[in-house]
mmCIF file of C-alpha atoms in Angstrom:
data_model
loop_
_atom_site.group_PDB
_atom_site.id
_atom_site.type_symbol
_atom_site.label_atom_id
_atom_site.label_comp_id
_atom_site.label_asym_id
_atom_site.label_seq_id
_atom_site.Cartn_x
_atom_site.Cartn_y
_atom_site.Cartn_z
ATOM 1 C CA UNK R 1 13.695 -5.942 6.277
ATOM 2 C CA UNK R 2 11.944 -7.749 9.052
ATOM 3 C CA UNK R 3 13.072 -10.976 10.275
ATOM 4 C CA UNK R 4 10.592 -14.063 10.621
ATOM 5 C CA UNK R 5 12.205 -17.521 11.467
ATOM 6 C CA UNK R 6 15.282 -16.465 9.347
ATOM 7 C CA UNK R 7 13.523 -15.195 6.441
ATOM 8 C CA UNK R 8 13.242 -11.524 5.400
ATOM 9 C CA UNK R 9 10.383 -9.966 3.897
ATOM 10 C CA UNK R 10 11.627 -9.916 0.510
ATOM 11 C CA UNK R 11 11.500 -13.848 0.769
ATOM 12 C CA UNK R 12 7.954 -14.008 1.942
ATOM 13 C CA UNK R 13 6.020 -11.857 -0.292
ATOM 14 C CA UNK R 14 5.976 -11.499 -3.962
ATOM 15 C CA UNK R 15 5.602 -7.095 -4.000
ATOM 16 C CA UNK R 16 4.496 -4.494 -0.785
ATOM 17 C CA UNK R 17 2.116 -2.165 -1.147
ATOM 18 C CA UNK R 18 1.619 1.078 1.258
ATOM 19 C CA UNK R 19 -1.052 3.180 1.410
ATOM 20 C CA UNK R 20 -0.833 6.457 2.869
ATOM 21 C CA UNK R 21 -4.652 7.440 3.966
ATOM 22 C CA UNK R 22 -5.697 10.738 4.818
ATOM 23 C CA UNK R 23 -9.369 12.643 4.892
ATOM 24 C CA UNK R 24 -9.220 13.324 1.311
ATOM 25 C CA UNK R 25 -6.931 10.841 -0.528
ATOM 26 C CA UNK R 26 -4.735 7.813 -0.398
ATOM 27 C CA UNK R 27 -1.458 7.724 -1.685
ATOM 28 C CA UNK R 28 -0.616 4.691 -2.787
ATOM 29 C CA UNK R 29 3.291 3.229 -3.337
ATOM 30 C CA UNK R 30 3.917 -0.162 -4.640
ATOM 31 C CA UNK R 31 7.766 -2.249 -4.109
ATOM 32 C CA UNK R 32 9.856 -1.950 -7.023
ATOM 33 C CA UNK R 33 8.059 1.267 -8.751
ATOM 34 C CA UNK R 34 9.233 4.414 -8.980
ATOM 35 C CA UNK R 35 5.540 6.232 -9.288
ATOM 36 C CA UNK R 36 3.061 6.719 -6.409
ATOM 37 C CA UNK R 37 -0.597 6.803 -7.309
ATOM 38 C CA UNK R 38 -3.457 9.129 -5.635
ATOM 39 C CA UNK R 39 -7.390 8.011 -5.147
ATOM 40 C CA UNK R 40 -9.842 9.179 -3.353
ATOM 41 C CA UNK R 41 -10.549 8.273 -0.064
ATOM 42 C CA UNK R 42 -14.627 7.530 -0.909
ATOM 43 C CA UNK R 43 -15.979 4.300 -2.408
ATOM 44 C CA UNK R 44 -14.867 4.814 -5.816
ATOM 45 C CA UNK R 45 -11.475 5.816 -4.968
ATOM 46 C CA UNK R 46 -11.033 2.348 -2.940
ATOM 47 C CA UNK R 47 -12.197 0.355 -4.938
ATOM 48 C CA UNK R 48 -10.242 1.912 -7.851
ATOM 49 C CA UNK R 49 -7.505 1.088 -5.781
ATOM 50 C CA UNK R 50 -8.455 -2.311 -5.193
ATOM 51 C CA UNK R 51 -8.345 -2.957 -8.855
ATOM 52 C CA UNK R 52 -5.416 -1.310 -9.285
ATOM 53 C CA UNK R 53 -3.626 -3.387 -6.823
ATOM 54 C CA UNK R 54 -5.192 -7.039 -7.847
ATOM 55 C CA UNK R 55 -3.676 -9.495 -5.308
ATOM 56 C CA UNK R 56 -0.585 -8.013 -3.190
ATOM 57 C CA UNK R 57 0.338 -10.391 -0.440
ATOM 58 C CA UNK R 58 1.385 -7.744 2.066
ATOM 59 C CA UNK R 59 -0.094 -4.196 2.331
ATOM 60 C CA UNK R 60 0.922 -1.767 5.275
ATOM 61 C CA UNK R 61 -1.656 1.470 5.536
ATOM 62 C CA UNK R 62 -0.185 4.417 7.481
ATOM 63 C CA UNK R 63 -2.885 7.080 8.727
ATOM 64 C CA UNK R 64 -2.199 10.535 8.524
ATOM 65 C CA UNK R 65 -3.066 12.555 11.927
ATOM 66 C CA UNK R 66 -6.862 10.881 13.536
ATOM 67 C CA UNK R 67 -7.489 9.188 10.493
#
């Protein structure tokens, strides 16, 4: 966990989210859930994921190769 002015991560934010993007898909993996989740990477797929994730307070996206 990172450190900020003594407080961890965990402290900070309520759940993480990371999104794996790549030319076809995201990949999606929330904190404290043992299931990923796949969407596309066009409109719909976004903003299915959107929905999906409602209000995270911290969200790290990791690109896969150029994208």
């Amino acid at each position: 966990m990172a450190r900020m002015q003594g407080k961890t991560t965990s402290d900070l934010y309520e759940y993480s989210a990371g999104v794996d993007v790549s030319k076809d898909h995201l990949d999606l993996r929330v904190s404290g859930t043992r299931k990923g989740r796949r969407f596309a990477n066009d409109d719909a797929g976004i903003a299915a994921l959107l929905a999906h994730l409602g209000t995270p307070h911290l969200v790290v996206i990791e690109p896969t190769g150029r994208f």
